[in-house]
Coordinates of C-alpha atoms and ligand atoms in Angstrom, one line a residue:
X123 CA 132.6 104.3 91.6
X124 CA 129.9 103.1 89.1
X125 CA 126.3 103.1 90.5
X126 CA 124.8 99.4 90.8
X127 CA 122.8 98.8 87.8
X128 CA 118.9 98.7 88.6
X129 CA 117.5 95.3 88.7
X130 CA 115.6 94.7 85.2
X131 CA 112.2 93.0 86.1
X132 CA 109.9 91.7 83.4
X133 CA 106.0 91.5 84.1
X134 CA 103.9 89.4 81.7
X135 CA 100.6 91.0 81.4
X136 CA 99.1 94.7 82.0
X137 CA 96.1 93.8 84.0
X138 CA 95.6 95.0 87.6
X139 CA 98.1 92.7 89.0
X140 CA 100.7 93.6 86.6
X141 CA 100.2 97.2 86.8
X142 CA 100.3 97.4 90.4
X143 CA 103.4 95.2 90.6
X144 CA 105.2 97.8 88.3
X145 CA 104.1 100.6 90.4
X146 CA 105.6 99.2 93.5
X147 CA 108.8 98.0 91.8
X148 CA 109.3 101.2 90.1
X149 CA 108.7 103.3 93.3
X150 CA 111.4 100.9 94.8
X151 CA 114.2 101.5 91.9
X152 CA 113.7 98.8 89.6
X153 CA 113.6 99.0 85.8
X154 CA 110.3 97.4 84.7
X155 CA 109.4 96.1 81.3
X156 CA 105.8 95.0 80.6
X157 CA 105.1 92.4 78.1
X158 CA 101.3 92.7 77.2
X159 CA 99.6 90.1 74.6
X160 CA 96.7 92.8 73.8
X161 CA 97.1 96.1 72.3
X162 CA 95.5 97.6 75.5
X163 CA 96.2 97.7 79.6
X164 CA 93.6 96.4 81.9
X165 CA 93.1 92.8 81.0
X166 CA 89.8 91.6 82.3
X167 CA 89.0 95.3 83.3
X168 CA 87.6 96.5 80.2
X169 CA 84.7 98.8 78.9
X170 CA 82.8 98.9 75.8
X171 CA 79.8 101.0 74.8
X172 CA 76.3 100.2 74.3
X173 CA 73.9 102.7 73.0
X174 CA 76.4 105.5 73.8
X175 CA 76.9 104.4 77.3
X176 CA 80.0 102.9 78.8
X177 CA 79.9 99.6 80.4
X178 CA 82.2 97.1 82.2
X179 CA 82.7 93.9 80.1
X180 CA 84.7 92.4 83.3
X181 CA 84.3 93.3 86.7
X182 CA 81.6 95.9 87.9
X183 CA 81.5 95.2 91.6
X184 CA 83.8 96.1 94.4
X185 CA 83.6 93.3 96.8
X186 CA 83.8 94.6 100.5
X187 CA 84.0 98.2 101.1
X188 CA 86.2 98.2 104.5
X189 CA 89.9 98.6 103.8
X190 CA 89.7 97.7 100.5
X191 CA 92.1 99.8 98.3
X192 CA 90.1 99.5 95.2
X193 CA 87.2 101.3 97.2
X194 CA 89.8 103.8 98.2
X195 CA 90.8 104.4 94.5
X196 CA 87.1 104.5 93.7
X197 CA 86.7 107.5 96.3
X198 CA 90.0 109.1 95.2
X199 CA 88.9 109.1 91.4
X200 CA 85.2 110.3 92.1
X201 CA 84.2 106.9 90.8
X202 CA 80.3 106.4 91.4
X203 CA 79.9 103.2 93.3
X204 CA 76.7 102.2 95.2
X205 CA 75.0 99.3 97.0
X206 CA 72.1 98.9 94.5
X207 CA 69.4 98.3 97.1
X208 CA 65.8 98.2 96.0
X209 CA 63.1 96.0 95.0
X210 CA 64.0 92.4 94.0
X211 CA 61.8 90.3 92.0
X212 CA 61.5 86.8 91.2
X213 CA 59.9 85.0 88.3
X214 CA 58.8 81.3 88.9
X215 CA 59.6 78.4 86.9
X216 CA 56.4 78.7 85.0
X217 CA 56.7 82.4 84.3
X218 CA 54.8 84.1 86.9
X219 CA 55.8 87.0 89.4
X220 CA 56.5 85.2 92.8
X221 CA 54.7 86.7 95.7
X222 CA 57.1 89.4 97.1
X223 CA 56.9 88.2 100.7
X224 CA 57.9 84.9 99.5
X225 CA 61.0 86.2 97.6
X226 CA 62.0 88.3 100.5
X227 CA 61.6 85.2 102.9
X228 CA 63.6 83.0 100.4
X229 CA 66.3 85.7 100.0
X230 CA 66.7 86.1 103.8
X231 CA 67.1 82.3 104.2
X232 CA 69.6 82.0 101.4
X233 CA 71.8 84.8 102.8
X234 CA 71.6 83.3 106.3
X235 CA 72.2 79.6 105.1
X236 CA 75.4 81.4 103.0
X237 CA 76.8 82.9 106.1
X238 CA 76.5 79.6 107.9
X239 CA 78.1 77.9 105.0
X240 CA 81.2 80.3 105.4
X241 CA 81.2 79.7 109.0
X242 CA 81.0 75.8 108.6
X243 CA 83.7 75.8 106.0
X244 CA 86.0 78.1 108.1
X245 CA 85.7 75.8 111.2
X246 CA 85.1 72.4 109.7
X247 CA 87.1 72.5 106.4
X248 CA 89.4 69.8 107.5
X249 CA 86.7 67.3 108.1
X250 CA 84.2 68.2 105.2
X251 CA 84.3 65.5 102.6
X252 CA 85.7 66.8 99.3
X253 CA 82.4 65.8 97.4
X254 CA 80.1 67.8 99.7
X255 CA 78.8 71.2 97.7
X256 CA 77.2 74.1 98.8
X257 CA 74.1 73.1 97.4
X258 CA 74.3 69.9 99.5
X259 CA 74.6 72.4 102.6
X260 CA 71.7 74.6 101.6
X261 CA 69.5 71.4 100.9
X262 CA 70.0 70.1 104.2
X263 CA 69.3 73.3 105.9
X264 CA 66.0 74.0 104.1
X265 CA 64.9 70.5 105.2
X266 CA 65.3 71.5 108.6
X267 CA 63.0 74.5 108.3
X268 CA 59.2 74.5 108.8
X269 CA 58.7 76.1 105.5
X270 CA 56.0 74.9 103.1
X271 CA 57.0 72.5 100.4
X272 CA 56.4 75.7 98.1
X273 CA 58.6 77.7 100.1
X274 CA 61.5 74.9 100.3
X275 CA 61.2 74.7 96.5
X276 CA 61.6 78.5 96.0
X277 CA 64.6 78.4 98.4
X278 CA 66.3 75.8 96.4
X279 CA 65.3 77.3 93.0
X280 CA 66.7 80.7 94.2
X281 CA 69.8 79.5 95.8
X282 CA 71.1 78.2 92.5
X283 CA 71.5 81.8 91.1
X284 CA 74.5 81.8 93.4
X285 CA 76.2 80.2 90.3
X286 CA 76.5 83.8 89.1
X287 CA 78.8 84.7 91.9
X288 CA 81.3 81.8 91.4
X289 CA 80.8 81.5 87.8
X290 CA 79.6 77.7 88.0
X291 CA 76.6 75.9 89.3
X292 CA 76.7 75.6 93.0
X293 CA 76.3 71.9 92.8
X294 CA 79.8 72.1 91.8
X295 CA 81.1 74.4 94.5
X296 CA 83.3 72.9 97.1
X297 CA 81.9 73.2 100.8
X298 CA 85.3 72.4 102.2
X299 CA 86.8 75.3 100.2
X300 CA 83.9 77.8 100.4
X301 CA 85.7 79.8 102.7
X302 CA 88.0 80.6 99.8
X303 CA 85.0 82.6 98.2
X304 CA 84.5 84.8 101.4
X305 CA 85.2 88.5 100.7
X306 CA 86.3 91.6 102.7
X307 CA 83.9 93.1 105.1
X308 CA 81.5 95.7 104.2
X309 CA 79.0 96.1 101.4
X310 CA 79.1 95.0 97.7
X311 CA 79.1 98.0 95.6
X312 CA 78.2 98.4 91.9
X313 CA 80.6 100.5 89.9
X314 CA 78.0 102.8 88.3
X315 CA 80.4 104.8 86.5
X316 CA 82.6 101.8 85.4
X317 CA 86.0 100.9 86.4
X318 CA 87.6 103.0 83.7
X319 CA 89.1 105.8 86.4
X320 CA 90.2 103.0 88.8
X321 CA 92.2 101.3 86.1
X322 CA 93.5 104.6 84.9
X323 CA 94.6 105.3 88.3
X324 CA 96.3 102.0 88.8
X325 CA 98.1 102.3 85.5
X326 CA 99.5 105.8 86.3
X327 CA 103.0 104.9 87.3
X328 CA 103.4 102.1 84.9
X329 CA 102.3 104.2 81.9
X330 CA 104.8 107.0 82.9
X331 CA 107.7 104.8 83.9
X332 CA 107.6 101.2 82.8
X333 CA 108.5 100.1 79.2
X334 CA 105.3 98.7 78.1
X335 CA 105.5 96.7 75.1
X336 CA 101.8 95.8 73.5
X337 CA 101.1 92.8 71.2
X338 CA 103.8 90.9 72.8
X339 CA 102.1 87.2 73.3
X340 CA 104.6 85.6 75.5
X341 CA 104.9 81.9 74.4
X342 CA 108.1 80.8 76.3
X343 CA 109.6 81.5 79.7
X344 CA 113.0 80.1 80.3
X345 CA 115.3 80.1 83.5
X346 CA 118.5 78.7 82.9
X347 CA 121.1 78.6 85.7
X348 CA 124.3 80.0 84.1
X349 CA 127.5 79.8 86.5
X350 CA 125.0 79.3 89.6
X351 CA 123.2 82.3 88.6
X352 CA 119.7 82.4 87.2
X353 CA 118.6 84.4 84.3
X354 CA 115.0 84.6 82.6
X355 CA 114.6 84.6 79.0
X356 CA 111.3 85.4 77.7
X357 CA 110.3 84.8 73.9
X358 CA 107.2 86.2 72.4
X359 CA 105.1 84.8 69.4
X360 CA 106.6 87.4 67.1
X361 CA 110.3 85.9 67.9
X362 CA 111.3 88.7 70.2
X363 CA 113.6 87.6 73.1
X364 CA 113.7 89.5 76.4
X365 CA 116.4 89.0 79.3
X366 CA 115.6 89.9 83.0
X367 CA 116.9 89.5 86.3
X368 CA 113.4 88.6 87.7
X369 CA 110.1 87.8 86.2
X370 CA 106.4 88.4 87.5
X371 CA 103.8 86.2 85.3
X372 CA 100.3 87.5 85.8
X373 CA 98.8 85.3 83.1
X374 CA 95.4 84.2 84.2
X375 CA 95.1 80.8 85.8
X376 CA 93.2 79.4 82.8
X377 CA 96.1 80.5 80.6
X378 CA 98.4 78.8 82.9
X379 CA 96.4 75.5 82.8
X380 CA 96.7 75.4 79.0
X381 CA 100.3 76.4 78.7
X382 CA 102.3 74.9 81.5
X383 CA 104.8 73.6 78.7
X384 CA 105.7 77.4 77.9
X385 CA 108.0 77.0 81.0
X386 CA 111.5 75.5 80.7
X387 CA 112.6 73.9 82.9
X388 CA 109.3 72.2 83.9
X389 CA 107.4 73.9 86.6
X390 CA 108.0 72.3 89.9
X391 CA 105.3 69.3 90.6
X392 CA 103.8 71.2 93.4
X393 CA 103.0 74.1 91.1
X394 CA 101.7 72.1 88.4
X395 CA 99.4 70.2 90.9
X396 CA 98.1 73.8 92.1
X397 CA 97.4 74.9 88.6
X398 CA 95.5 71.6 87.8
X399 CA 93.5 71.6 91.0
X400 CA 92.1 75.2 91.4
X401 CA 89.1 75.5 88.9
X402 CA 88.6 78.6 86.6
X403 CA 85.0 79.9 86.4
X404 CA 82.8 80.9 83.6
X405 CA 80.8 84.1 84.1
X406 CA 79.7 86.0 81.1
X407 CA 77.5 89.0 80.7
X408 CA 74.9 90.4 78.2
X409 CA 73.8 94.0 78.1
X410 CA 70.5 94.8 76.4
X411 CA 69.2 98.3 75.9
X412 CA 65.7 99.4 75.2
X413 CA 64.2 102.8 74.1
X414 CA 63.1 103.2 77.6
X415 CA 63.1 101.2 81.0
X416 CA 59.8 99.8 80.3
X417 CA 60.1 97.6 83.6
X418 CA 59.9 101.0 85.6
X419 CA 56.2 101.2 85.9
X420 CA 56.4 103.4 89.3
X421 CA 57.1 106.9 88.2
X422 CA 58.5 107.7 91.5
X423 CA 62.0 107.5 90.4
X424 CA 64.9 107.1 93.1
X425 CA 67.3 108.5 90.6
X426 CA 65.8 111.9 91.4
X427 CA 65.9 111.4 94.9
X428 CA 62.2 111.1 95.7
X429 CA 60.4 108.3 97.7
X430 CA 61.9 105.1 97.5
X431 CA 60.8 103.8 94.3
X432 CA 58.9 100.4 93.4
X433 CA 60.9 99.9 90.1
X434 CA 62.6 96.5 90.0
X435 CA 66.4 96.6 90.7
X436 CA 67.3 93.0 90.6
X437 CA 65.2 90.3 88.7
X438 CA 65.6 86.6 89.0
X439 CA 64.3 84.0 86.7
X440 CA 64.1 80.7 88.3
X441 CA 64.9 77.6 86.1
X442 CA 62.2 78.3 83.4
X443 CA 59.8 75.7 81.9
X444 CA 58.7 78.5 79.4
X445 CA 61.5 78.5 77.0
X446 CA 63.4 75.7 75.3
X447 CA 67.1 75.1 76.1
X448 CA 69.6 72.4 76.0
X449 CA 68.5 69.4 78.2
X450 CA 70.7 69.0 81.4
X451 CA 71.9 72.7 81.2
X452 CA 70.5 75.0 83.9
X453 CA 68.8 78.0 82.3
X454 CA 68.1 80.3 85.4
X455 CA 69.1 83.9 84.8
X456 CA 69.6 87.1 86.8
X457 CA 69.5 90.6 85.7
X458 CA 70.1 94.1 87.1
X459 CA 68.4 97.3 85.8
X460 CA 71.0 99.8 85.0
X461 CA 68.0 102.4 85.2
X462 CA 68.2 102.1 88.8
X463 CA 71.8 103.6 89.0
X464 CA 72.2 107.0 90.1
X465 CA 72.2 109.9 87.7
X466 CA 74.0 110.5 85.5
X467 CA 74.9 106.7 85.2
X468 CA 71.4 105.3 84.7
X469 CA 70.4 104.1 81.4
X470 CA 67.6 101.8 80.1
X471 CA 69.8 98.7 80.0
X472 CA 69.3 95.3 81.7
X473 CA 72.5 93.6 82.6
X474 CA 72.1 89.7 82.4
X475 CA 74.6 87.7 84.2
X476 CA 75.1 84.0 82.8
X477 CA 77.3 81.3 84.3
X478 CA 78.7 77.8 83.9
X479 CA 77.2 75.5 81.0
X480 CA 74.5 78.0 80.2
X481 CA 77.2 81.0 79.5
X482 CA 79.2 78.4 77.4
X483 CA 76.3 77.6 75.4
X484 CA 75.3 81.2 74.7
X485 CA 79.1 82.1 73.9
X486 CA 79.1 79.1 71.4
X487 CA 76.1 80.4 69.7
X488 CA 77.5 84.0 69.2
X489 CA 81.1 82.8 68.7
X490 CA 81.4 83.5 65.0
X491 CA 78.9 86.4 64.6
X492 CA 79.8 89.9 64.2
X493 CA 78.9 92.0 67.3
X494 CA 75.9 94.1 66.5
X495 CA 75.0 92.1 63.3
X496 CA 71.5 91.3 62.4
X497 CA 72.1 87.6 63.2
X498 CA 74.0 88.3 66.4
X499 CA 71.1 90.5 67.8
X500 CA 68.6 87.9 66.6
X501 CA 70.3 85.1 68.5
X502 CA 70.7 86.9 71.7
X503 CA 67.1 88.3 71.5
X504 CA 65.7 84.8 71.1
X505 CA 67.3 83.7 74.2
X506 CA 66.7 86.7 76.3
X507 CA 63.1 87.6 75.2
X508 CA 61.5 85.0 77.1
X509 CA 63.0 86.4 80.3
X510 CA 62.6 90.2 79.7
X511 CA 59.1 89.7 78.6
X512 CA 58.2 88.4 82.1
X513 CA 59.1 91.8 83.6
X514 CA 56.3 94.4 84.8
X515 CA 55.4 96.8 81.8
X516 CA 56.2 94.3 79.0
X517 CA 54.0 94.9 76.0
X518 CA 54.8 92.8 73.0
X519 CA 53.4 95.6 70.5
X520 CA 55.4 98.6 72.2
X521 CA 58.5 99.9 70.5
X522 CA 59.8 100.7 74.2
X523 CA 60.0 96.8 74.7
X524 CA 62.1 96.1 71.5
X525 CA 65.9 96.1 72.1
X526 CA 67.8 98.8 70.6
X527 CA 71.2 97.4 71.4
X528 CA 72.7 94.1 72.4
X529 CA 76.3 93.4 73.7
X530 CA 77.6 90.2 75.1
X531 CA 80.9 89.2 76.6
X532 CA 82.7 86.1 75.1
X533 CA 85.7 85.7 77.9
X534 CA 85.6 82.0 77.2
X535 CA 87.0 82.6 73.7
X536 CA 89.4 84.8 74.9
X537 CA 93.0 83.0 75.7
X538 CA 94.5 86.0 77.3
X539 CA 91.6 85.9 79.8
X540 CA 92.2 82.2 80.1
X541 CA 89.1 81.3 78.3
X542 CA 87.1 82.1 81.5
X543 CA 86.4 84.6 84.0
X544 CA 88.3 83.9 87.6
X545 CA 89.3 81.1 89.8
X546 CA 86.8 79.1 91.7
X547 CA 86.9 76.1 94.0
X548 CA 85.0 73.0 93.0
X549 CA 84.0 69.6 94.7
X550 CA 86.9 67.0 94.7
X551 CA 89.3 69.6 95.6
X552 CA 91.5 68.4 98.3
X553 CA 94.2 71.1 99.3
X554 CA 92.8 74.3 97.8
X555 CA 94.2 76.9 100.2
X556 CA 97.5 75.0 100.2
X557 CA 97.6 75.3 96.4
X558 CA 97.0 79.0 96.4
X559 CA 99.8 79.2 99.2
X560 CA 102.2 77.5 96.7
X561 CA 101.4 79.5 93.7
X562 CA 101.9 82.8 95.8
X563 CA 105.4 81.5 97.3
X564 CA 106.4 80.2 93.9
X565 CA 107.8 77.1 95.6
X566 CA 110.9 76.0 93.5
X567 CA 110.6 78.7 91.1
X568 CA 110.6 82.2 92.4
X569 CA 113.7 82.2 94.9
X570 CA 115.5 79.4 92.8
X571 CA 114.8 80.7 89.1
X572 CA 113.4 84.1 89.4
X573 CA 109.9 83.3 88.1
X574 CA 107.1 84.8 90.3
X575 CA 103.4 84.6 89.8
X576 CA 100.8 87.2 90.5
X577 CA 97.2 87.6 89.6
X578 CA 93.8 87.1 91.2
X579 CA 94.4 83.5 91.6
X580 CA 97.3 84.1 94.0
X581 CA 95.4 86.8 96.0
X582 CA 94.9 86.7 99.9
X583 CA 92.1 84.4 100.5
X584 CA 89.7 87.2 101.4
X585 CA 90.1 88.6 97.8
X586 CA 90.7 85.6 95.5
X587 CA 89.1 86.3 92.1
X588 CA 88.7 89.8 92.6
X589 CA 90.3 93.3 91.3
X590 CA 91.3 93.8 95.2
X591 CA 93.0 90.5 95.0
X592 CA 94.8 91.1 91.8
X593 CA 95.9 94.5 93.3
X594 CA 97.2 92.9 96.3
X595 CA 98.8 90.0 94.4
X596 CA 100.8 92.5 92.4
X597 CA 102.1 94.2 95.5
X598 CA 103.2 90.8 97.1
X599 CA 104.9 89.9 94.2
X600 CA 106.7 93.1 94.0
X601 CA 107.7 92.7 97.6
X602 CA 109.0 89.2 96.8
X603 CA 111.2 90.6 94.1
X604 CA 112.3 93.5 96.1
X605 CA 113.2 91.1 98.9
X606 CA 115.4 89.0 96.5
X607 CA 117.1 91.6 94.7
X608 CA 117.7 93.9 97.6
X609 CA 115.3 96.8 97.1
X610 CA 113.1 98.6 99.5
X611 CA 109.3 98.3 100.1
X612 CA 108.0 101.7 99.4
X613 CA 104.5 102.2 98.8
X614 CA 103.1 98.9 99.9
X615 CA 99.8 98.9 101.8
X616 CA 99.1 97.2 105.2
X617 CA 100.0 93.5 105.4
X618 CA 97.1 91.2 105.2
X619 CA 96.9 88.1 107.2
X620 CA 95.3 85.1 105.6
X621 CA 95.0 83.5 109.0
X622 CA 92.2 85.9 110.0
X623 CA 88.8 84.8 108.6
X624 CA 86.6 87.8 107.4
X625 CA 82.9 87.8 108.5
X626 CA 81.5 89.0 105.5
X627 CA 79.6 87.2 102.6
X628 CA 79.7 88.0 99.1
X629 CA 81.1 86.6 95.8
X630 CA 82.1 88.1 92.6
Ligands
LIG872 C1 82.8 88.8 83.5 C2 83.7 88.9 84.7 C3 83.1 89.5 85.7 C4 83.9 89.9 87.0 N1 83.3 90.5 88.1 C5 84.2 90.9 88.9 C6 83.6 91.8 89.8 O1 82.3 92.3 89.7 N2 84.3 92.4 90.9 C7 85.8 92.0 91.1 O2 86.6 92.4 91.8 N3 86.5 91.1 90.1 C8 85.4 90.5 89.1 N4 86.0 89.8 88.0 C9 87.5 89.3 88.4 C10 88.3 90.5 87.8 O3 88.2 90.9 86.8 C11 89.8 89.7 88.1 O4 89.9 89.2 89.3 C12 91.0 90.9 87.7 O5 90.6 91.9 86.8 C13 92.2 90.0 87.3 O6 93.3 90.9 87.2 P1 94.7 90.3 86.7 O7 95.7 91.2 86.6 O8 95.0 89.1 87.7 O9 94.5 89.4 85.5 P2 94.0 90.1 84.1 O10 93.3 91.1 84.2 O11 93.6 88.9 83.2 O12 95.5 90.5 83.6 C14 96.5 89.5 82.8 C15 97.1 90.3 81.6 O13 97.9 89.2 81.0 C16 97.8 89.3 79.4 N5 98.3 88.2 79.1 C17 97.7 87.0 79.2 N6 98.5 85.9 78.5 C18 99.5 86.5 78.0 C19 100.6 86.2 77.4 N7 100.8 84.9 77.2 N8 101.6 87.0 76.9 C20 101.6 88.3 77.3 N9 100.4 88.9 77.9 C21 99.4 88.0 78.4 C22 96.4 89.6 79.6 O14 96.0 90.1 78.1 C23 96.0 90.6 80.5 O15 96.2 91.9 80.1 C24 85.2 89.7 86.9 C25 86.0 88.9 85.8 C26 85.0 88.6 84.7 C27 85.7 88.1 83.5

């Protein structure tokens, strides 16, 4: 008797979700083809070099260390990841170093209030008005303290930098659905040696056993019912057509928002509503390298395991009055000193995080410029010099304080990244949790027509918008397909239950 043919499963996208999905499907006996628009794997997990050092253009944090498969992979691959503890400094709106006791007091208030906001959102989500923002919540709480007016203002100015976690201003962050920003328990670790080996590990099975087709930009996904049976037909921009029994679509939410008409027949209304309702954030990064870490004025360097160093690790620049910027755009910034990383990962580079309208404005300014060109460097230096020149040790005449290389991300110009960074949940959202559940279950699409969604925007609630969430979503979609076509469930991790709220705070 002839053996039963292996089901043919297509996956659109070779990011973490697609690669993990392929891994599980292959382990369970499916024949897997991955159609990837780019000429590489990884999607938003991607590295580039600055001044001879490898850096992550997408994620560089692991959010939550407990029972997090990405943390386990980091350990297994000897990836160096650490909680970058150390001195945090704030630069006031008029460009002065804020008294460090005050900075600590404001930071403690903000973290405690963020925890309270998660708790409030978890327990009162149903009754919280859709227009209430995270900022409203923090503002109300700061008014109830006995802080001085100066301290209250510092708390409110500092809390706005939480925008860099969600990828948009916190005045737009929904309080009702703030619980969907909550992360896995444990610390937030910075991946000092980059996500490179983590990606290689996740991709191993797919690279060895899937049929990966690069430069295959999918433009049409059809699911006709023929003789009561569905079939999935995928067309790429180059005109190639691929037929599958089942298809997993891992294109980012931002891509789905712009390409709902790629699906034939039309996507079910519930899925269209979900795609429209959830927002897509705008986080960007700028790496800027100097001949030496001039801000490290304390020669007692932690990288060499001596006493704790007084060198700054994080610097926050509150809404500045000392540099011009477009009206109505928040221009506050946050940077991390990569000189604070453990040896051998440390280098004299500052990593600036920009978000929301400010990130969009910066990306627009460099959109047409060649990376590394004189004009590109000049535009970015003009934007950032007002900030890094406020760091300790800065001397305008010293060559140590002149940048040698600058590298900025432009995810908002990248259609394959959905022209943004990751999903977020903004005010006026009414059914955010149900929207995510609809995308996961593929209501009216997966069981009926063989098309399933995966990707960070379909992750378990505790991991939405993260690499861990993308990884779990790939597993989940593989299990859905296996269940439907009658394959096993080998290699899938512990089931996760969304009804259990996690206790830890932390964004992307
Ligand atoms: C700046 C930035 C910082 C971040 N920081 C963190 C962090 O610190 N920690 C963290 O955990 N997460 C972070 N994230 C989020 C994290 O990168 C994502 O959650 C995760 O990488 C998403 O994986 P994915 O597989 O869902 O999507 P992707 O990685 O985007 O994979 C989708 C794949 O589909 C391909 N594709 C898209 N459209 C098509 C098409 N039409 N046809 C064929 N292929 C297509 C893309 O090229 C891509 O390879 C960050 C993201 C950004 C952008």
